[in-house]
Amino acid sequence: MSSLVGSTPLDDFLNDSSTDTGELLERIGLLGAMFGVLLATGLIVFLAVVHRGRHREVVAILRVVGYAGAVMLVGAAVEVAGVASIADLGWIDALTYPTGRAAMMRMLGGLLIVLGASRSEQTVALGAVDQKGRIDKVEQQAPSDADALVRWLPSSAFAFVGAALGLLSFASDGHTVSRGPRVVHALVNLAHVSAASVWFGGLVGLVIVGLLRRSTRESSARDVLRFSSIATVALIVVTLAGSLMTWFVIDGFGDLTGTDWGRFLLLKVAAVGTAVAIGGYNHFAVVPALERSDDADAMVVRARTTISVEAIVLAFVVAVTVFLTTASTN
Ligand code: HEM
């Protein structure tokens, strides 16, 4: 099952419980950085693939991408402070630890996302789309008709590079570097985190669009329909990759109940199961009703509610993941 590569300095580091302040700082920082990476990346994918709406919605979502990048930057800096405190090192030396290096990637990624989002906000390139979401023509500035339907056309690589750095950073720390085949584990981790960001960020994107359209009673039905099939693929990838990583980390099924790591994983899987049940209800009951436009108003409200609750449950999953990746496997 697991191919444990002996006890490494990283294992000792992860299992050391004597530095409470440092651990607290590391976890708080990781929480911010993880939320920032998942949210920024997921919202960028949401804008590029799912969203068709108003210019003001594109700008609002890009603004949230920028805030997520800032949270990622600050969170990663707090993480480095935590690592420095745990290992009793200076900041520069802390960067020689895998966790410190990964946090530095997140800091750089966060900075690029902040720059990329603000550049994109100033020079939003938009495609004017028809009711089916097809691009009619490309516009370089806000359309004169504020209600014209548009989609975002990425105009700066900064945010993409920042998001890629953030996703890759998770393949360079935690149990990914100490358990299982190194390269395979890193690739599986990358697939897991990427799919998780598409799922989580997409839900938050739908929540933002729903809030902006609430006063107009205009539905996000088409965005919900487009997101629904993408979320299904993301869920499959998240589950397969998460199961593979579990296989790499544990020595036997007893670890699931006999170690802190295993117990956090069981809590995480239970929360994911809850999110899947809510998403399933949305996919199989609410989305078909939206497609048929039965009782549209009631269904739009129901879709918004279930999407918001699913996003909150996934936020809890992310918080549990912070404890999972920093938990002892002994
Ligand atoms: C059945 C579903 C899932 C399983 C079995 C699972 C399992 C795992 C495992 C085993 C790890 C590695 C932990 C470690 O290195 O100690 C991990 C990492 C991670 N998971 Fe999940 N997970 C699932 C769903 C999710 C979901 C839904 C999200 C977020 C929306 C998520 C977010 C993450 C993130 C961000 C990491 C990377 C942490 C890191 O490498 O530092 N996971 N997951």
XYZ file of C-alpha atoms and ligand atoms in Angstrom, residues 30 34 38 106 169-176 185 189 192-193 195-197 199-200 235 238-247 249 261 265 268-269 272-273 275 314-315 317-318 321-322 324-327 329, ligand 1:
94
model
C -1.956 27.800 5.083
C -5.180 27.491 0.330
C -8.494 27.591 -4.838
C 2.311 30.741 -3.087
C 3.088 24.623 -4.660
C 0.899 21.967 -3.021
C 2.822 19.266 -4.889
C 6.019 20.473 -3.200
C 5.185 20.131 0.489
C 3.299 18.088 3.070
C 2.956 14.339 2.711
C 3.320 14.648 -1.071
C 2.211 11.704 -6.032
C -1.830 16.133 -6.066
C -6.625 16.888 -7.168
C -6.033 20.524 -6.261
C -10.153 19.920 -9.876
C -10.941 21.048 -6.307
C -10.378 24.691 -7.347
C -15.406 22.950 -8.183
C -15.031 25.382 -5.254
C -15.865 15.729 -8.725
C -11.093 15.044 -7.083
C -12.365 11.697 -5.781
C -10.049 9.485 -7.859
C -6.968 11.598 -7.099
C -7.901 11.947 -3.403
C -8.328 8.169 -3.102
C -4.943 7.564 -4.776
C -3.229 9.995 -2.398
C -4.868 8.219 0.543
C -3.382 4.954 -0.787
C -0.100 7.957 2.596
C -4.383 12.069 9.746
C -9.539 12.347 6.347
C -13.186 15.451 5.217
C -14.764 12.599 3.240
C -17.357 15.994 0.765
C -20.189 13.414 0.804
C -21.453 18.515 -0.666
C -16.705 22.963 0.512
C -15.174 25.863 2.468
C -13.681 20.800 3.477
C -10.806 23.190 2.692
C -7.687 19.841 4.599
C -5.387 22.315 6.374
C -5.149 16.978 7.306
C -1.962 18.063 5.578
C -0.328 19.175 8.832
C -1.494 16.148 10.880
C 0.425 10.015 10.361
C -13.501 12.111 -1.637
C -12.935 13.248 -1.757
C -11.535 13.621 -1.298
C -10.532 12.838 -0.807
C -10.521 11.337 -0.571
C -9.403 13.707 -0.549
C -8.178 13.316 -0.065
C -7.061 14.093 0.008
C -5.753 13.650 0.411
C -5.412 12.233 0.848
C -4.908 14.718 0.346
C -3.421 14.728 0.706
C -3.280 15.144 2.129
C -1.843 15.169 2.643
O -0.919 15.453 1.867
O -1.676 14.919 3.836
C -5.673 15.851 -0.114
C -5.164 17.108 -0.351
C -5.918 18.193 -0.707
N -7.278 18.233 -0.864
Fe -8.527 16.639 -0.879
N -9.754 15.001 -0.873
C -11.048 14.990 -1.339
C -11.794 16.093 -1.740
C -11.351 17.392 -1.726
C -12.150 18.549 -2.009
C -13.623 18.505 -2.382
C -11.354 19.645 -1.870
C -11.666 21.108 -2.021
C -12.715 21.619 -2.545
C -10.027 19.184 -1.536
C -8.928 20.000 -1.367
C -7.653 19.527 -1.166
C -6.468 20.359 -1.229
C -6.424 21.852 -1.518
C -5.373 19.507 -0.960
C -3.894 19.875 -1.046
C -3.256 20.013 0.251
C -1.741 19.968 0.102
O -1.201 19.195 -0.705
O -1.111 20.683 0.873
N -10.060 17.805 -1.444
N -6.981 15.447 -0.297
